[in-house]
mmCIF file of C-alpha atoms in Angstrom:
data_model
loop_
_atom_site.group_PDB
_atom_site.id
_atom_site.type_symbol
_atom_site.label_atom_id
_atom_site.label_comp_id
_atom_site.label_asym_id
_atom_site.label_seq_id
_atom_site.Cartn_x
_atom_site.Cartn_y
_atom_site.Cartn_z
ATOM 1 C CA UNK V 1 0.000 0.000 0.000
ATOM 2 C CA UNK V 2 2.810 2.374 0.905
ATOM 3 C CA UNK V 3 4.620 1.624 -2.352
ATOM 4 C CA UNK V 4 1.400 2.129 -4.309
ATOM 5 C CA UNK V 5 0.829 5.518 -2.660
ATOM 6 C CA UNK V 6 4.415 6.520 -3.388
ATOM 7 C CA UNK V 7 4.066 5.463 -7.025
ATOM 8 C CA UNK V 8 0.795 7.412 -7.256
ATOM 9 C CA UNK V 9 2.335 10.616 -5.892
ATOM 10 C CA UNK V 10 5.387 10.268 -8.156
ATOM 11 C CA UNK V 11 3.152 9.881 -11.203
ATOM 12 C CA UNK V 12 1.098 12.947 -10.276
ATOM 13 C CA UNK V 13 4.260 14.999 -9.732
ATOM 14 C CA UNK V 14 5.460 13.969 -13.213
ATOM 15 C CA UNK V 15 2.282 15.427 -14.690
ATOM 16 C CA UNK V 16 0.263 12.269 -15.237
ATOM 17 C CA UNK V 17 -3.484 12.766 -14.731
ATOM 18 C CA UNK V 18 -4.874 11.711 -11.380
ATOM 19 C CA UNK V 19 -7.021 8.946 -12.838
ATOM 20 C CA UNK V 20 -4.175 7.571 -14.948
ATOM 21 C CA UNK V 21 -1.788 7.781 -11.976
ATOM 22 C CA UNK V 22 -4.288 5.893 -9.820
ATOM 23 C CA UNK V 23 -4.624 3.161 -12.456
ATOM 24 C CA UNK V 24 -0.848 2.816 -12.796
ATOM 25 C CA UNK V 25 -0.259 2.681 -9.047
ATOM 26 C CA UNK V 26 -1.876 -0.709 -8.577
ATOM 27 C CA UNK V 27 -4.840 -1.422 -6.348
ATOM 28 C CA UNK V 28 -4.827 1.899 -4.528
ATOM 29 C CA UNK V 29 -8.432 2.636 -5.562
ATOM 30 C CA UNK V 30 -11.364 0.348 -6.269
ATOM 31 C CA UNK V 31 -12.965 0.323 -9.705
ATOM 32 C CA UNK V 32 -15.745 2.556 -8.383
ATOM 33 C CA UNK V 33 -13.167 4.930 -6.942
ATOM 34 C CA UNK V 34 -11.396 5.115 -10.287
ATOM 35 C CA UNK V 35 -14.689 5.932 -11.987
ATOM 36 C CA UNK V 36 -15.375 8.726 -9.511
ATOM 37 C CA UNK V 37 -11.843 10.057 -10.034
ATOM 38 C CA UNK V 38 -12.285 9.992 -13.794
ATOM 39 C CA UNK V 39 -15.649 11.763 -13.704
ATOM 40 C CA UNK V 40 -14.418 14.341 -11.213
ATOM 41 C CA UNK V 41 -11.243 15.015 -13.157
ATOM 42 C CA UNK V 42 -12.990 15.344 -16.520
ATOM 43 C CA UNK V 43 -15.815 17.518 -15.168
ATOM 44 C CA UNK V 44 -13.560 19.751 -13.080
ATOM 45 C CA UNK V 45 -15.428 18.780 -9.914
ATOM 46 C CA UNK V 46 -12.873 16.451 -8.348
ATOM 47 C CA UNK V 47 -13.441 17.567 -4.724
ATOM 48 C CA UNK V 48 -17.200 17.108 -5.074
ATOM 49 C CA UNK V 49 -16.864 13.674 -6.616
ATOM 50 C CA UNK V 50 -14.356 12.560 -3.994
ATOM 51 C CA UNK V 51 -16.708 13.760 -1.253
ATOM 52 C CA UNK V 52 -19.575 11.825 -2.818
ATOM 53 C CA UNK V 53 -17.398 8.721 -3.148
ATOM 54 C CA UNK V 54 -16.332 9.030 0.503
ATOM 55 C CA UNK V 55 -19.983 9.225 1.578
ATOM 56 C CA UNK V 56 -20.835 6.110 -0.424
ATOM 57 C CA UNK V 57 -17.871 4.251 1.063
ATOM 58 C CA UNK V 58 -18.919 5.337 4.548
ATOM 59 C CA UNK V 59 -22.457 4.042 3.994
ATOM 60 C CA UNK V 60 -21.099 0.714 2.750
ATOM 61 C CA UNK V 61 -18.813 0.452 5.775
ATOM 62 C CA UNK V 62 -21.672 1.125 8.190
ATOM 63 C CA UNK V 63 -23.802 -1.485 6.399
ATOM 64 C CA UNK V 64 -21.010 -4.066 6.735
ATOM 65 C CA UNK V 65 -20.537 -3.222 10.411
ATOM 66 C CA UNK V 66 -24.287 -3.514 11.006
ATOM 67 C CA UNK V 67 -24.297 -6.950 9.352
ATOM 68 C CA UNK V 68 -21.264 -8.049 11.363
ATOM 69 C CA UNK V 69 -22.924 -6.867 14.562
ATOM 70 C CA UNK V 70 -26.083 -8.798 13.682
ATOM 71 C CA UNK V 71 -24.017 -11.976 13.351
ATOM 72 C CA UNK V 72 -21.756 -11.441 16.363
ATOM 73 C CA UNK V 73 -24.404 -10.535 18.946
ATOM 74 C CA UNK V 74 -26.106 -13.958 19.035
ATOM 75 C CA UNK V 75 -22.742 -15.724 18.987
ATOM 76 C CA UNK V 76 -21.517 -13.677 21.945
ATOM 77 C CA UNK V 77 -24.749 -14.329 23.850
ATOM 78 C CA UNK V 78 -24.276 -18.084 23.379
ATOM 79 C CA UNK V 79 -20.627 -17.889 24.466
ATOM 80 C CA UNK V 80 -21.490 -15.879 27.584
ATOM 81 C CA UNK V 81 -24.352 -18.260 28.415
ATOM 82 C CA UNK V 82 -21.987 -21.227 28.079
ATOM 83 C CA UNK V 83 -19.479 -19.545 30.387
ATOM 84 C CA UNK V 84 -22.167 -18.847 32.981
ATOM 85 C CA UNK V 85 -23.373 -22.453 32.729
ATOM 86 C CA UNK V 86 -19.811 -23.725 33.197
ATOM 87 C CA UNK V 87 -19.258 -21.553 36.274
ATOM 88 C CA UNK V 88 -22.599 -22.580 37.771
ATOM 89 C CA UNK V 89 -21.841 -26.257 37.113
ATOM 90 C CA UNK V 90 -18.462 -25.987 38.818
ATOM 91 C CA UNK V 91 -20.013 -24.235 41.810
ATOM 92 C CA UNK V 92 -23.074 -26.461 42.184
ATOM 93 C CA UNK V 93 -21.631 -29.907 41.426
ATOM 94 C CA UNK V 94 -19.998 -30.244 44.882
ATOM 95 C CA UNK V 95 -23.329 -29.386 46.496
ATOM 96 C CA UNK V 96 -25.114 -32.050 44.487
ATOM 97 C CA UNK V 97 -22.411 -34.566 45.396
ATOM 98 C CA UNK V 98 -22.884 -33.765 49.088
ATOM 99 C CA UNK V 99 -26.638 -34.088 48.817
ATOM 100 C CA UNK V 100 -26.442 -37.492 47.122
ATOM 101 C CA UNK V 101 -23.995 -38.836 49.718
ATOM 102 C CA UNK V 102 -26.056 -37.692 52.720
ATOM 103 C CA UNK V 103 -27.764 -40.454 54.653
ATOM 104 C CA UNK V 104 -31.511 -40.352 54.553
#
């Protein structure tokens, strides 16, 4: 990633267009990012397009985090329940042993 960013900045300093520099620098930008760069560069509205792309990326990130949270919450509940069950079993098993060994 660091080498790709360095290659990108070197290309821009040599006068290569931003979109072309991004394409030559490897996988620094996604295909969608390259499209936003190209549109912004050709229309003269690069800051606006980059802002819009950042907002889209942010929405996608929040959607992924929401999905991850939806999967992890039940798993964590099961793990915590298993831990509580294990602790209760360890604490109560000696009591049950004593009760079964008591004379009637």
